[in-house]
DNA sequence: GCGATATAGATAGTTACGCTATCCATCATG
DNA sequence: CATGATGGATAGCGTAACTATCTATATCGC
């Protein structure tokens, strides 16, 4: 398969494929001469994975490259790949979070304390470098800064839901392990795809459930709920 | 309060404040002369809200502007603001989703059917324009395209979790309504903040719970789990 | 064999976004 | 009344993700 065919079967333009090659997201084809190469189904699968991570999972290209690179290093443990995938969906480009000054002394913010309490309540033991800790802490601190401390009331429900999702995620990985008899590459695939796309899936279902719940709680909905000019409920 | 003071109390540089003024995120101060203005606590609160939406909620500036504009239109119902907030966190800049060609005839993808089945199973009734529908559908279709159909096994657990989170979200809004005796502006605040930052909170807690669950399911963790050089579990 | 087309690789250009920087004509203030 | 800040307008910058162009081969159809 030549590059143009790879392009047509995946729907990704040739210049973009070249760009992915340059950036190391896509492995080069098998050389047939100094300036010709042949691509195969592994390239098709890879391109599809790249687009899924970028388009559906909304990863920046550079993050996707890191995740893909990690997937291909057989010496890395799954737990490590998990961590890299988590970081890839967490660290946004313009983060620049005000790096804890000296990392050591610094009294914890209220959000930090609340998260620590939450972990204690639920018996969660987590490493301090879990990207979710900083993420959740920032939200709780923002709730306070915005003078909306009552929003914290939902924290335990969120935690319960997170636990349920995580259990499903890990069960999926375990099932993949059994199905493939522990094939590391296959499991790494499940870890990466499940972690990255799972975020999007959870967010999407939350939007749906919010609408449903809003009907349940406010059945009247006024004269019109959402856009009145649209078609009827589809589900 | 002059602009420089607004800048120091919020930590946002003056040129950036001017930029937010230009873009309509921030309302102008009270004029004291043709080229002087005075800012007050409403501006401080607004700037904090802007930064929370952008930094913590990861909204693009333009989306934040839309949400803020909607919040200030008293004739808009809460349900409408809800929808706008949902869209703001959903529609990413480079989306360019291949707009359903003519919107009418087009057999549904497998993902679409699975989501419809899910809604039927759970008794969810949703409008077809709910942004979560497209989001979830894209993920399910990606699972298929990536040859990982078994990931769909987690769908019902995700849905259960989403329901729980949505119930907490709406309960928070209802509580705010009671506390403020139905003050629309206050409720709109809760809706926007809860919807936008709630996404981040849910994602963060998911990362934490994933790590916890991974210890539970794979207690050995090999010789090292996550980065061995980091400090001990913090929670 | 040969001309049209395709290809790998390098380099440069493009667009969008989120600021930053510079000007300038007031304005406020010691 | 000199000094420095302010509002407003305009221009510039850095990053990200492509996209376009160019060049020297390769390949394919005939």
Short mmCIF file of C-alpha atoms (C1' of nucleotides) in Angstrom, two decimals:
data_model
loop_
_atom_site.label_atom_id
_atom_site.label_comp_id
_atom_site.label_asym_id
_atom_site.label_seq_id
_atom_site.Cartn_x
_atom_site.Cartn_y
_atom_site.Cartn_z
CA UNK A 1 0.00 0.00 0.00
CA UNK A 2 1.34 3.40 -0.94
CA UNK A 3 0.86 6.57 0.99
CA UNK A 4 -1.96 7.81 -1.20
CA UNK A 5 -3.87 4.61 -0.55
CA UNK A 6 -3.25 4.92 3.17
CA UNK A 7 -4.62 8.41 2.84
CA UNK A 8 -7.79 7.38 1.04
CA UNK A 9 -8.58 4.42 3.28
CA UNK A 10 -8.15 6.45 6.46
CA UNK A 11 -9.49 9.74 5.14
CA UNK A 12 -6.41 11.59 6.37
CA UNK A 13 -4.73 13.84 3.75
CA UNK A 14 -1.25 12.91 2.59
CA UNK A 15 0.45 16.06 3.96
CA UNK A 16 -1.03 15.28 7.36
CA UNK A 17 0.29 11.74 7.22
CA UNK A 18 3.71 13.14 6.44
CA UNK A 19 3.32 15.44 9.40
CA UNK A 20 2.50 12.50 11.67
CA UNK A 21 5.55 10.68 10.34
CA UNK A 22 7.73 13.68 11.12
CA UNK A 23 6.29 13.98 14.60
CA UNK A 24 6.85 10.30 15.27
CA UNK A 25 3.20 9.35 15.73
CA UNK A 26 3.30 7.04 12.74
CA UNK A 27 6.06 4.52 12.07
CA UNK A 28 7.67 4.61 8.64
CA UNK A 29 6.72 2.12 5.97
CA UNK A 30 8.87 -0.71 4.74
CA UNK A 31 11.50 0.70 2.42
CA UNK A 32 11.54 -0.50 -1.19
CA UNK A 33 14.08 2.08 -2.29
CA UNK A 34 15.68 5.19 -0.82
CA UNK A 35 12.63 7.28 -1.44
CA UNK A 36 9.81 4.81 -1.61
CA UNK A 37 8.02 2.93 1.13
CA UNK A 38 5.17 0.50 1.49
CA UNK A 39 2.52 0.73 4.18
CA UNK A 40 0.35 -2.04 5.57
CA UNK A 41 -2.58 -2.69 7.85
CA UNK A 42 -0.54 -1.77 10.91
CA UNK A 43 -0.31 1.74 9.51
CA UNK A 44 -4.02 1.89 8.89
CA UNK A 45 -4.73 0.81 12.45
CA UNK A 46 -2.22 3.29 13.78
CA UNK A 47 -3.67 6.18 11.84
CA UNK A 48 -7.13 5.32 13.09
CA UNK A 49 -5.82 5.23 16.66
CA UNK A 50 -4.11 8.57 16.18
CA UNK A 51 -7.27 10.19 14.89
CA UNK A 52 -9.35 8.68 17.68
CA UNK A 53 -7.00 10.02 20.34
CA UNK A 54 -6.85 13.44 18.71
CA UNK A 55 -10.40 13.89 17.43
CA UNK A 56 -12.50 11.93 19.89
CA UNK A 57 -10.21 12.00 22.91
CA UNK A 58 -9.15 15.57 22.15
CA UNK A 59 -5.46 14.98 22.85
CA UNK A 60 -2.89 17.45 21.51
CA UNK A 61 -0.68 15.85 18.89
CA UNK A 62 2.36 15.98 21.17
CA UNK A 63 0.52 14.12 23.96
CA UNK A 64 -0.71 11.51 21.55
CA UNK A 65 2.89 11.00 20.45
CA UNK A 66 3.97 10.40 24.04
CA UNK A 67 1.22 7.89 24.65
CA UNK A 68 1.92 6.01 21.44
CA UNK A 69 5.63 5.95 22.19
CA UNK A 70 4.95 4.51 25.64
CA UNK A 71 2.67 1.83 24.20
CA UNK A 72 5.51 0.59 22.04
CA UNK A 73 8.06 0.17 24.79
CA UNK A 74 7.59 -3.42 25.93
CA UNK A 75 9.69 -2.91 29.03
CA UNK A 76 7.19 -0.46 30.47
CA UNK A 77 4.66 -1.94 32.86
CA UNK A 78 0.99 -1.49 32.27
CA UNK A 79 0.67 0.63 35.37
CA UNK A 80 3.20 3.01 33.92
CA UNK A 81 1.32 3.25 30.65
CA UNK A 82 -1.81 3.90 32.66
CA UNK A 83 -0.09 6.82 34.31
CA UNK A 84 1.12 8.24 31.01
CA UNK A 85 -2.34 7.94 29.49
CA UNK A 86 -3.84 9.68 32.50
CA UNK A 87 -1.34 12.50 32.22
CA UNK A 88 -2.02 12.84 28.52
CA UNK A 89 -5.69 13.58 29.07
CA UNK A 90 -5.00 15.75 32.08
CA UNK A 91 -2.21 18.13 31.18
CA UNK A 92 -3.54 20.73 28.84
CA UNK A 93 -1.11 22.87 26.83
CA UNK A 94 -1.60 26.16 28.63
CA UNK A 95 -1.59 24.57 32.08
CA UNK A 96 1.49 26.25 33.50
CA UNK A 97 0.21 25.39 36.94
CA UNK A 98 2.10 27.48 39.48
CA UNK A 99 4.43 24.63 40.38
CA UNK A 100 4.37 24.06 44.09
CA UNK A 101 7.22 26.27 45.30
CA UNK A 102 9.90 23.92 46.67
CA UNK A 103 7.40 21.08 46.87
CA UNK A 104 8.03 20.59 50.58
CA UNK A 105 6.77 23.23 52.98
CA UNK A 106 3.45 24.80 52.02
CA UNK A 107 0.31 24.42 53.95
CA UNK A 108 -2.38 22.63 51.95
CA UNK A 109 -5.28 24.57 50.46
CA UNK A 110 -8.79 23.86 51.63
CA UNK A 111 -9.39 21.90 48.47
CA UNK A 112 -6.38 19.75 49.15
CA UNK A 113 -7.62 19.02 52.63
CA UNK A 114 -11.06 18.18 51.36
CA UNK A 115 -9.65 15.75 48.85
CA UNK A 116 -7.48 14.17 51.51
CA UNK A 117 -10.54 13.79 53.71
CA UNK A 118 -12.45 12.28 50.82
CA UNK A 119 -9.70 9.74 50.23
CA UNK A 120 -9.68 8.86 53.91
CA UNK A 121 -13.47 8.51 53.96
CA UNK A 122 -13.44 6.12 51.05
CA UNK A 123 -10.28 4.28 51.99
CA UNK A 124 -8.53 5.45 48.84
CA UNK A 125 -4.75 5.26 48.81
CA UNK A 126 -3.17 7.26 46.01
CA UNK A 127 0.26 8.51 45.10
CA UNK A 128 0.77 12.23 45.39
CA UNK A 129 1.63 12.45 41.72
CA UNK A 130 -1.70 11.18 40.47
CA UNK A 131 -2.81 13.87 38.03
CA UNK A 132 -6.38 13.60 39.23
CA UNK A 133 -5.44 14.93 42.65
CA UNK A 134 -4.31 18.30 41.34
CA UNK A 135 -7.25 18.40 38.97
CA UNK A 136 -9.87 17.77 41.64
CA UNK A 137 -8.12 20.10 44.07
CA UNK A 138 -8.16 22.94 41.59
CA UNK A 139 -11.89 22.52 41.11
CA UNK A 140 -12.64 22.56 44.83
CA UNK A 141 -10.44 25.61 45.33
CA UNK A 142 -12.24 27.28 42.45
CA UNK A 143 -15.59 26.54 44.08
CA UNK A 144 -14.39 28.41 47.15
CA UNK A 145 -12.87 31.27 45.20
CA UNK A 146 -16.15 31.65 43.33
CA UNK A 147 -18.05 31.72 46.57
CA UNK A 148 -19.92 28.53 45.79
CA UNK A 149 -18.86 26.26 48.64
CA UNK A 150 -22.20 24.43 48.58
CA UNK A 151 -21.18 22.86 45.26
CA UNK A 152 -18.85 20.72 47.34
CA UNK A 153 -21.93 18.90 48.62
CA UNK A 154 -21.87 16.86 45.42
CA UNK A 155 -18.34 15.64 46.03
CA UNK A 156 -19.21 12.29 47.52
CA UNK A 157 -21.69 11.49 44.79
CA UNK A 158 -19.02 12.31 42.23
CA UNK A 159 -16.57 10.07 44.07
CA UNK A 160 -19.04 7.22 44.15
CA UNK A 161 -19.59 7.59 40.43
CA UNK A 162 -15.87 7.78 39.78
CA UNK A 163 -15.37 4.57 41.70
CA UNK A 164 -17.95 2.84 39.60
CA UNK A 165 -16.42 4.02 36.35
CA UNK A 166 -12.93 3.06 37.47
CA UNK A 167 -14.13 -0.39 38.44
CA UNK A 168 -15.60 -0.82 34.98
CA UNK A 169 -12.37 0.45 33.40
CA UNK A 170 -10.16 -1.95 35.27
CA UNK A 171 -12.56 -4.83 34.72
CA UNK A 172 -12.25 -4.13 31.02
CA UNK A 173 -8.49 -4.30 31.22
CA UNK A 174 -8.63 -7.52 33.21
CA UNK A 175 -11.04 -9.04 30.71
CA UNK A 176 -8.71 -8.09 27.88
CA UNK A 177 -5.87 -9.75 29.76
CA UNK A 178 -7.79 -12.99 30.04
CA UNK A 179 -9.00 -12.90 26.47
CA UNK A 180 -5.51 -12.41 25.07
CA UNK A 181 -3.77 -14.52 27.72
CA UNK A 182 -1.88 -11.52 28.97
CA UNK A 183 -0.74 -10.08 25.65
CA UNK A 184 0.87 -6.89 26.79
CA UNK A 185 0.40 -4.96 23.55
CA UNK A 186 -3.29 -5.77 23.46
CA UNK A 187 -3.73 -4.75 27.08
CA UNK A 188 -1.80 -1.54 26.54
CA UNK A 189 -4.21 -0.75 23.71
CA UNK A 190 -7.18 -1.25 25.99
CA UNK A 191 -5.60 0.85 28.72
CA UNK A 192 -4.86 3.76 26.40
CA UNK A 193 -8.10 3.71 24.48
CA UNK A 194 -10.19 3.13 27.56
CA UNK A 195 -8.50 5.86 29.54
CA UNK A 196 -8.53 8.49 26.84
CA UNK A 197 -11.88 7.84 25.18
CA UNK A 198 -13.51 6.88 28.46
CA UNK A 199 -13.18 10.47 29.59
CA UNK A 200 -15.13 11.61 26.57
CA UNK A 201 -17.74 8.90 27.00
CA UNK A 202 -18.29 9.77 30.64
CA UNK A 203 -18.64 13.44 29.84
CA UNK A 204 -21.11 12.73 27.05
CA UNK A 205 -23.30 10.50 29.17
CA UNK A 206 -23.23 13.11 31.91
CA UNK A 207 -24.74 15.65 29.52
CA UNK A 208 -27.50 13.24 28.57
CA UNK A 209 -28.23 12.30 32.16
CA UNK A 210 -28.29 15.95 33.16
CA UNK A 211 -31.01 16.67 30.67
CA UNK A 212 -33.01 13.64 31.74
CA UNK A 213 -32.63 14.53 35.40
CA UNK A 214 -33.61 18.12 34.75
CA UNK A 215 -36.89 16.93 33.26
CA UNK A 216 -37.43 14.68 36.25
CA UNK A 217 -36.77 17.44 38.77
CA UNK A 218 -38.41 20.32 36.91
CA UNK A 219 -41.15 18.54 34.96
CA UNK A 220 -42.91 21.70 33.82
CA UNK A 221 -39.92 23.11 32.02
CA UNK A 222 -41.79 26.36 31.46
CA UNK A 223 -43.44 26.87 28.13
CA UNK A 224 -40.41 25.56 26.31
CA UNK A 225 -37.51 23.41 27.41
CA UNK A 226 -34.35 23.53 25.34
CA UNK A 227 -34.86 24.63 21.78
CA UNK A 228 -38.53 24.39 21.07
CA UNK A 229 -37.97 24.43 17.32
CA UNK A 230 -36.07 21.18 17.34
CA UNK A 231 -37.47 17.74 16.78
CA UNK A 232 -38.93 15.62 19.57
CA UNK A 233 -36.88 13.58 21.98
CA UNK A 234 -34.96 10.99 20.04
CA UNK A 235 -34.52 8.41 22.77
CA UNK B 1 -10.98 50.53 42.09
CA UNK B 2 -8.80 51.23 39.06
CA UNK B 3 -7.76 48.71 36.53
CA UNK B 4 -4.32 48.21 38.02
CA UNK B 5 -5.88 47.32 41.35
CA UNK B 6 -8.28 44.93 39.66
CA UNK B 7 -5.20 43.42 38.09
CA UNK B 8 -3.30 42.97 41.35
CA UNK B 9 -6.24 41.59 43.31
CA UNK B 10 -7.09 39.03 40.67
CA UNK B 11 -3.56 38.30 39.51
CA UNK B 12 -4.53 38.89 35.90
CA UNK B 13 -2.25 41.30 33.99
CA UNK B 14 -3.71 44.58 32.81
CA UNK B 15 -3.31 43.84 29.08
CA UNK B 16 -5.23 40.63 29.59
CA UNK B 17 -8.03 42.46 31.35
CA UNK B 18 -8.18 44.85 28.43
CA UNK B 19 -8.36 41.85 26.16
CA UNK B 20 -11.29 40.42 28.12
CA UNK B 21 -13.01 43.78 27.91
CA UNK B 22 -12.52 43.83 24.15
CA UNK B 23 -13.85 40.32 23.81
CA UNK B 24 -16.87 41.11 25.92
CA UNK B 25 -16.10 38.70 28.74
CA UNK B 26 -15.80 41.51 31.23
CA UNK B 27 -18.27 44.40 31.52
CA UNK B 28 -16.81 47.89 31.46
CA UNK B 29 -16.37 49.87 34.65
CA UNK B 30 -18.42 52.84 35.68
CA UNK B 31 -17.29 55.86 33.72
CA UNK B 32 -15.90 58.84 35.61
CA UNK B 33 -14.77 60.64 32.49
CA UNK B 34 -14.48 59.78 28.80
CA UNK B 35 -11.32 57.82 29.34
CA UNK B 36 -11.45 56.75 32.95
CA UNK B 37 -13.48 54.05 34.63
CA UNK B 38 -13.95 52.61 38.07
CA UNK B 39 -14.22 48.90 38.76
CA UNK B 40 -15.85 47.19 41.73
CA UNK B 41 -16.34 43.83 43.37
CA UNK B 42 -18.56 42.66 40.55
CA UNK B 43 -15.55 42.94 38.27
CA UNK B 44 -13.37 41.00 40.66
CA UNK B 45 -15.96 38.23 40.85
CA UNK B 46 -16.34 38.23 37.10
CA UNK B 47 -12.62 37.98 36.47
CA UNK B 48 -12.37 35.08 38.88
CA UNK B 49 -15.24 33.35 37.11
CA UNK B 50 -13.58 33.93 33.75
CA UNK B 51 -10.30 32.44 34.93
CA UNK B 52 -12.06 29.46 36.50
CA UNK B 53 -13.92 28.69 33.29
CA UNK B 54 -10.78 29.09 31.19
CA UNK B 55 -8.10 27.64 33.45
CA UNK B 56 -9.94 25.02 35.48
CA UNK B 57 -12.80 24.25 33.12
CA UNK B 58 -10.52 24.57 30.09
CA UNK B 59 -13.01 26.56 28.01
CA UNK B 60 -11.74 28.53 25.02
CA UNK B 61 -12.15 32.26 25.55
CA UNK B 62 -14.85 32.49 22.90
CA UNK B 63 -16.96 29.78 24.59
CA UNK B 64 -16.57 31.43 27.94
CA UNK B 65 -17.83 34.63 26.38
CA UNK B 66 -20.93 32.88 25.09
CA UNK B 67 -21.69 31.33 28.45
CA UNK B 68 -21.21 34.60 30.29
CA UNK B 69 -23.38 36.43 27.80
CA UNK B 70 -26.14 33.85 28.26
CA UNK B 71 -25.94 34.17 32.04
CA UNK B 72 -26.65 37.86 31.79
CA UNK B 73 -29.76 37.59 29.70
CA UNK B 74 -32.55 37.41 32.25
CA UNK B 75 -35.11 36.36 29.68
CA UNK B 76 -33.31 33.06 29.07
CA UNK B 77 -34.60 30.13 31.03
CA UNK B 78 -32.29 28.11 33.18
CA UNK B 79 -32.74 25.10 30.95
CA UNK B 80 -31.45 27.14 28.06
CA UNK B 81 -28.41 28.25 30.01
CA UNK B 82 -27.85 24.64 30.91
CA UNK B 83 -27.79 23.75 27.26
CA UNK B 84 -25.38 26.55 26.42
CA UNK B 85 -23.05 25.54 29.23
CA UNK B 86 -23.15 21.96 28.04
CA UNK B 87 -22.31 23.02 24.54
CA UNK B 88 -19.47 25.20 25.76
CA UNK B 89 -17.68 22.26 27.35
CA UNK B 90 -18.49 19.95 24.48
CA UNK B 91 -17.70 21.72 21.27
CA UNK B 92 -13.97 21.91 20.90
CA UNK B 93 -12.45 24.39 18.44
CA UNK B 94 -11.23 21.91 15.83
CA UNK B 95 -14.41 19.87 15.98
CA UNK B 96 -15.63 20.37 12.43
CA UNK B 97 -17.81 17.33 12.89
CA UNK B 98 -18.86 16.10 9.46
CA UNK B 99 -22.26 17.73 9.72
CA UNK B 100 -24.91 15.15 9.06
CA UNK B 101 -25.53 15.48 5.33
CA UNK B 102 -29.09 16.85 5.02
CA UNK B 103 -29.94 15.74 8.55
CA UNK B 104 -32.84 13.60 7.41
CA UNK B 105 -32.09 10.35 5.64
CA UNK B 106 -29.02 8.50 6.89
CA UNK B 107 -29.08 5.20 8.60
CA UNK B 108 -27.74 5.42 12.14
CA UNK B 109 -24.27 4.15 12.98
CA UNK B 110 -23.87 1.24 15.36
CA UNK B 111 -22.86 3.67 18.05
CA UNK B 112 -26.02 5.65 17.54
CA UNK B 113 -28.10 2.54 17.84
CA UNK B 114 -26.30 1.46 20.98
CA UNK B 115 -26.89 4.83 22.57
CA UNK B 116 -30.55 4.70 21.59
CA UNK B 117 -30.79 1.24 23.14
CA UNK B 118 -29.10 2.50 26.26
CA UNK B 119 -31.55 5.37 26.55
CA UNK B 120 -34.44 2.94 26.10
CA UNK B 121 -33.00 0.59 28.72
CA UNK B 122 -32.71 3.33 31.29
CA UNK B 123 -35.88 5.15 30.35
CA UNK B 124 -33.95 8.23 29.31
CA UNK B 125 -35.76 10.70 27.10
CA UNK B 126 -33.44 13.23 25.47
CA UNK B 127 -33.63 15.75 22.69
CA UNK B 128 -31.67 14.88 19.59
CA UNK B 129 -29.61 18.02 19.94
CA UNK B 130 -28.15 17.15 23.32
CA UNK B 131 -24.40 17.50 22.77
CA UNK B 132 -23.72 14.44 24.86
CA UNK B 133 -25.45 12.22 22.32
CA UNK B 134 -22.97 13.01 19.56
CA UNK B 135 -20.10 12.82 21.99
CA UNK B 136 -20.99 9.38 23.30
CA UNK B 137 -21.82 8.14 19.83
CA UNK B 138 -18.44 9.17 18.53
CA UNK B 139 -16.73 7.25 21.29
CA UNK B 140 -18.70 4.07 20.64
CA UNK B 141 -18.06 4.33 16.92
CA UNK B 142 -14.38 4.83 17.66
CA UNK B 143 -14.36 1.69 19.81
CA UNK B 144 -15.64 -0.25 16.82
CA UNK B 145 -13.29 1.39 14.36
CA UNK B 146 -10.38 0.56 16.66
CA UNK B 147 -11.51 -3.03 16.86
CA UNK B 148 -12.22 -2.83 20.56
CA UNK B 149 -15.93 -3.64 20.74
CA UNK B 150 -15.54 -5.25 24.15
CA UNK B 151 -14.94 -1.78 25.64
CA UNK B 152 -18.65 -1.26 25.14
CA UNK B 153 -19.23 -3.67 28.01
CA UNK B 154 -18.54 -0.78 30.38
CA UNK B 155 -21.30 1.35 28.87
CA UNK B 156 -23.98 0.59 31.42
CA UNK B 157 -21.66 1.21 34.33
CA UNK B 158 -20.72 4.55 32.82
CA UNK B 159 -24.40 5.36 32.38
CA UNK B 160 -25.17 4.47 35.96
CA UNK B 161 -22.34 6.71 37.12
CA UNK B 162 -23.50 9.52 34.84
CA UNK B 163 -26.97 9.27 36.30
CA UNK B 164 -25.61 9.59 39.78
CA UNK B 165 -23.51 12.63 38.90
CA UNK B 166 -26.37 14.29 37.08
CA UNK B 167 -28.66 13.72 40.05
CA UNK B 168 -26.10 15.42 42.28
CA UNK B 169 -25.76 18.28 39.81
CA UNK B 170 -29.45 18.96 39.62
CA UNK B 171 -29.86 18.58 43.36
CA UNK B 172 -27.25 21.29 43.75
CA UNK B 173 -29.18 23.57 41.44
CA UNK B 174 -32.41 22.86 43.28
CA UNK B 175 -30.74 23.55 46.61
CA UNK B 176 -29.42 26.84 45.29
CA UNK B 177 -32.92 27.71 44.16
CA UNK B 178 -34.31 27.13 47.62
CA UNK B 179 -31.48 28.91 49.36
CA UNK B 180 -31.86 32.02 47.23
CA UNK B 181 -35.64 31.75 46.88
CA UNK B 182 -35.35 31.27 43.17
CA UNK B 183 -32.89 34.04 42.38
CA UNK B 184 -32.29 33.43 38.75
CA UNK B 185 -28.82 34.95 38.57
CA UNK B 186 -27.60 32.87 41.49
CA UNK B 187 -29.03 29.72 39.97
CA UNK B 188 -27.50 30.50 36.61
CA UNK B 189 -24.16 30.82 38.35
CA UNK B 190 -24.55 27.41 39.91
CA UNK B 191 -25.62 25.88 36.63
CA UNK B 192 -22.67 27.27 34.73
CA UNK B 193 -20.03 26.61 37.35
CA UNK B 194 -21.39 23.20 38.18
CA UNK B 195 -21.65 22.13 34.58
CA UNK B 196 -18.26 23.38 33.47
CA UNK B 197 -16.13 22.63 36.52
CA UNK B 198 -18.05 19.46 37.28
CA UNK B 199 -16.63 17.93 34.15
CA UNK B 200 -13.13 18.56 35.41
CA UNK B 201 -13.94 17.30 38.88
CA UNK B 202 -15.43 14.09 37.55
CA UNK B 203 -12.41 13.48 35.34
CA UNK B 204 -10.01 14.11 38.20
CA UNK B 205 -11.78 11.77 40.58
CA UNK B 206 -11.87 9.15 37.85
CA UNK B 207 -8.05 9.24 37.65
CA UNK B 208 -7.76 8.80 41.39
CA UNK B 209 -10.28 5.99 41.50
CA UNK B 210 -8.55 4.26 38.59
CA UNK B 211 -5.31 4.14 40.50
CA UNK B 212 -7.02 2.88 43.64
CA UNK B 213 -8.90 0.25 41.70
CA UNK B 214 -5.77 -0.85 39.88
CA UNK B 215 -4.11 -1.56 43.23
CA UNK B 216 -7.19 -3.50 44.31
CA UNK B 217 -7.29 -5.60 41.19
CA UNK B 218 -3.56 -6.08 40.68
CA UNK B 219 -2.23 -5.96 44.24
CA UNK B 220 1.29 -7.07 43.35
CA UNK B 221 1.93 -4.20 40.99
CA UNK B 222 5.17 -5.84 39.92
CA UNK B 223 8.36 -4.61 41.53
CA UNK B 224 7.28 -1.02 41.15
CA UNK B 225 3.93 0.59 40.61
CA UNK B 226 3.88 4.06 39.12
CA UNK B 227 7.03 6.04 39.63
CA UNK B 228 9.00 4.31 42.34
CA UNK B 229 11.11 7.37 42.97
CA UNK B 230 8.16 9.41 44.14
CA UNK B 231 7.01 9.82 47.68
CA UNK B 232 4.60 7.43 49.37
CA UNK B 233 0.87 7.51 48.90
CA UNK B 234 -0.43 10.82 50.09
CA UNK B 235 -3.96 9.81 50.91
"C1'" DG C 1 11.98 3.44 -23.30
"C1'" DC C 2 9.57 7.44 -21.94
"C1'" DG C 3 6.58 10.78 -20.24
"C1'" DA C 4 3.02 11.57 -16.70
"C1'" DT C 5 2.26 10.88 -12.10
"C1'" DA C 6 3.56 9.64 -7.36
"C1'" DT C 7 6.81 9.65 -3.58
"C1'" DA C 8 10.05 10.84 0.51
"C1'" DG C 9 11.94 14.40 2.67
"C1'" DA C 10 12.90 19.11 3.69
"C1'" DT C 11 11.49 23.74 4.30
"C1'" DA C 12 8.37 27.35 4.42
"C1'" DG C 13 3.77 29.23 4.81
"C1'" DT C 14 -1.02 29.47 6.92
"C1'" DT C 15 -4.67 29.98 10.23
"C1'" DA C 16 -6.49 30.31 14.84
"C1'" DC C 17 -5.91 31.35 19.51
"C1'" DG C 18 -4.61 33.81 23.58
"C1'" DC C 19 -2.34 36.89 24.94
"C1'" DT C 20 1.46 41.10 24.93
"C1'" DA C 21 3.42 45.26 23.49
"C1'" DT C 22 3.27 49.82 21.77
"C1'" DC C 23 1.04 54.27 20.91
"C1'" DC C 24 -1.42 58.13 22.02
"C1'" DA C 25 -4.46 61.41 23.82
"C1'" DT C 26 -6.37 62.31 27.97
"C1'" DC C 27 -6.76 62.29 33.19
"C1'" DA C 28 -5.50 62.35 38.04
"C1'" DT C 29 -2.32 63.65 41.44
"C1'" DG C 30 1.37 65.19 44.34
"C1'" DC D 1 2.07 71.49 36.27
"C1'" DA D 2 5.09 67.70 35.63
"C1'" DT D 3 4.70 62.72 36.24
"C1'" DG D 4 2.65 58.70 35.69
"C1'" DA D 5 -1.63 55.94 35.00
"C1'" DT D 6 -5.75 55.04 32.05
"C1'" DG D 7 -8.78 53.72 28.11
"C1'" DG D 8 -8.75 52.58 23.49
"C1'" DA D 9 -6.89 51.14 19.22
"C1'" DT D 10 -3.67 48.60 16.59
"C1'" DA D 11 0.00 45.58 15.88
"C1'" DG D 12 2.97 41.81 17.16
"C1'" DC D 13 4.28 37.23 19.24
"C1'" DG D 14 4.50 32.19 20.28
"C1'" DT D 15 2.39 27.86 19.91
"C1'" DA D 16 -0.22 24.33 17.68
"C1'" DA D 17 -1.73 21.78 13.76
"C1'" DC D 18 -1.70 21.61 9.59
"C1'" DT D 19 -0.88 22.78 4.42
"C1'" DA D 20 1.86 24.03 0.42
"C1'" DT D 21 5.88 24.01 -2.30
"C1'" DC D 22 10.04 22.20 -3.95
"C1'" DT D 23 13.42 18.68 -5.39
"C1'" DA D 24 15.28 14.55 -6.73
"C1'" DT D 25 14.09 10.18 -7.50
"C1'" DA D 26 10.63 6.05 -8.62
"C1'" DT D 27 7.01 3.82 -10.73
"C1'" DC D 28 3.40 2.87 -14.07
"C1'" DG D 29 0.94 2.91 -18.43
"C1'" DC D 30 1.71 2.55 -22.88
#
